[in-house]
């Protein structure tokens, strides 16, 4: 059962935080960091494990957010049910975009550009379509009852997003130790060689994209309930696509904990920047860019890779005997 | 005459104005080693890619185990028991040797633990047992060729297409790998190999086809082939066979 203890300990430690502090600033910070960790985990499954770099994960985030909000406000659907349908809708959008791009044989930067284009199309449609509230956006009516996914305090929101992150960690860990995971990584490394070994690359990528989109859509639905407001710029805007890929790349691409580590680091840096410089808009993005360049230049395997290297540095004999203790033996 | 596992019927492949394969036909008999030889650029790898489903033929038919498999995608051919290695080795660089082979072993074994166990067995067979936990990126040329072979074997194929697995190896490494290929054949796997190393073709192949400029110009046992004047000319140029025969007595 190697690999499960770190997930259990991390989640347990994070779950205890609201018992020690009721500061809204702290909880709000952690909720946003965990939200990015969740969305980033979605991106990581497709991009980190599958090697398909999407620049348009906002397409799934926004679909999750809008479906959750619109079903409640226009069709009177219960918020929890709407949230679940939002996840399914996000998965469907992922499968559709995946089918179109993979069937056309799009890879690498072409795939990235097409996902970006799909997300932009959705953003523009959402900013004019009546059903989304067009430019005004969709406001969810304030109704602080748990039955409708709204709470008096931040703590329950915090535990819910932590629960979602925990599910995503377990899911990715399970995939990592499965045939599907092995095939996904094989497709990332070399599609032709994988096909020669019986791997249906198209199906594997499509499966990864669908699950990836579902995870990211869950983040969108949560966002809608947390802020009770969605508009086209928030839901389908490039900001979330950027954060979705920033967190796993900085944390460690293709690792279970990468997105969580990266999200905590990125959000901490963002907050520190605000403390130092005041609220100059866009300055946190400059910092993100700088960190991204540094990570890609000096730690291409992210913080997780850096930790593994340091561990190897201090225990050279152990590392030489088993260079990859976490991989392949699950 | 043994059963025929693979039958290539009048396969042609045209790339624009270039006819890379020109109505090539050959058969691979069950449990035997068939070799496809020919000078550089003869179309051997193109023909292999067509058989393995990586390229559609312009015309012609490929029959495997009594079934027309022309145009079937590679992953479905793999599931029917056709494995191939690549001339330019294609390891999954980011993975260990063990994980590389396990991808192949997963074809018949959904469970991770079983796939890893089977992968370790295959590694032992090709002589990679000591390197299981090594990253594939750190292997030598010979190691990578063995890995290529191991991965293909891990899918438990009935037909193994070997694209120059011996190229780039030194003579002592070739001597190590030749018995491995014999052992694979003895397990009941039918082998079709493209090979440049004549030493290996002579000691391995039970039937040889010669492909020149996209056409099969000769076939027969390895001994027949090396004595065939058309084959000698294809390799050494027009008139070479005559000069060799004439100069044979004097120059040795």
Short mmCIF file of C-alpha atoms in Angstrom, two decimals, chain A residues 176-179 182-183 185-201 203 321-324 327-330, chain B residues 54 74-75 78-79 82 84 86 90-96 98-100 103-104 106-110 112 116 133 135 151-152 155:
data_model
loop_
_atom_site.label_atom_id
_atom_site.label_comp_id
_atom_site.label_asym_id
_atom_site.label_seq_id
_atom_site.Cartn_x
_atom_site.Cartn_y
_atom_site.Cartn_z
CA UNK A 176 -0.92 5.77 -11.72
CA UNK A 177 -0.93 2.16 -10.54
CA UNK A 178 -3.28 0.86 -13.22
CA UNK A 179 -2.99 -0.36 -16.79
CA UNK A 182 0.78 2.83 -17.72
CA UNK A 183 -0.75 3.24 -21.18
CA UNK A 185 2.40 7.48 -19.76
CA UNK A 186 3.44 5.27 -22.69
CA UNK A 187 1.41 7.45 -25.05
CA UNK A 188 3.10 10.54 -23.58
CA UNK A 189 6.54 9.05 -24.11
CA UNK A 190 6.05 7.65 -27.61
CA UNK A 191 2.73 7.17 -29.33
CA UNK A 192 3.99 4.90 -32.13
CA UNK A 193 5.83 2.60 -29.77
CA UNK A 194 2.73 2.43 -27.57
CA UNK A 195 0.52 1.57 -30.56
CA UNK A 196 2.91 -1.22 -31.52
CA UNK A 197 2.32 -2.70 -28.07
CA UNK A 198 -1.44 -2.74 -28.48
CA UNK A 199 -2.25 0.63 -26.91
CA UNK A 200 -5.21 2.41 -28.51
CA UNK A 201 -3.68 5.87 -28.11
CA UNK A 203 -8.99 5.97 -26.60
CA UNK A 321 19.90 1.17 -5.54
CA UNK A 322 16.36 2.32 -6.27
CA UNK A 323 16.22 5.43 -8.40
CA UNK A 324 12.43 5.51 -8.57
CA UNK A 327 7.04 4.47 -9.49
CA UNK A 328 6.07 1.22 -10.95
CA UNK A 329 5.80 -0.81 -7.81
CA UNK A 330 2.33 0.25 -6.69
CA UNK B 54 1.65 1.97 -39.51
CA UNK B 74 -1.24 -1.14 -35.23
CA UNK B 75 -2.86 -1.51 -31.81
CA UNK B 78 -0.82 -6.09 -31.70
CA UNK B 79 -3.90 -7.51 -30.01
CA UNK B 82 1.70 -9.12 -34.29
CA UNK B 84 7.25 -5.19 -34.15
CA UNK B 86 11.65 -0.28 -34.57
CA UNK B 90 11.79 3.97 -29.52
CA UNK B 91 12.12 3.41 -25.78
CA UNK B 92 9.79 5.22 -23.37
CA UNK B 93 12.68 7.42 -22.26
CA UNK B 94 11.15 8.67 -19.03
CA UNK B 95 10.41 5.18 -17.70
CA UNK B 96 12.54 2.44 -16.22
CA UNK B 98 10.84 -2.59 -16.02
CA UNK B 99 8.06 -0.08 -16.72
CA UNK B 100 8.89 -0.09 -20.42
CA UNK B 103 3.52 -1.62 -21.02
CA UNK B 104 3.74 -4.57 -23.39
CA UNK B 106 -0.26 -5.18 -19.84
CA UNK B 107 -1.82 -6.25 -23.13
CA UNK B 108 -2.81 -9.61 -21.69
CA UNK B 109 -2.59 -8.66 -18.02
CA UNK B 110 -4.74 -5.83 -16.72
CA UNK B 112 -0.23 -4.00 -12.54
CA UNK B 116 5.37 -6.27 -13.73
CA UNK B 133 15.20 -0.41 -12.29
CA UNK B 135 15.96 4.44 -16.54
CA UNK B 151 8.80 -4.99 -25.09
CA UNK B 152 7.69 -6.70 -28.28
CA UNK B 155 2.79 -8.77 -25.68
#
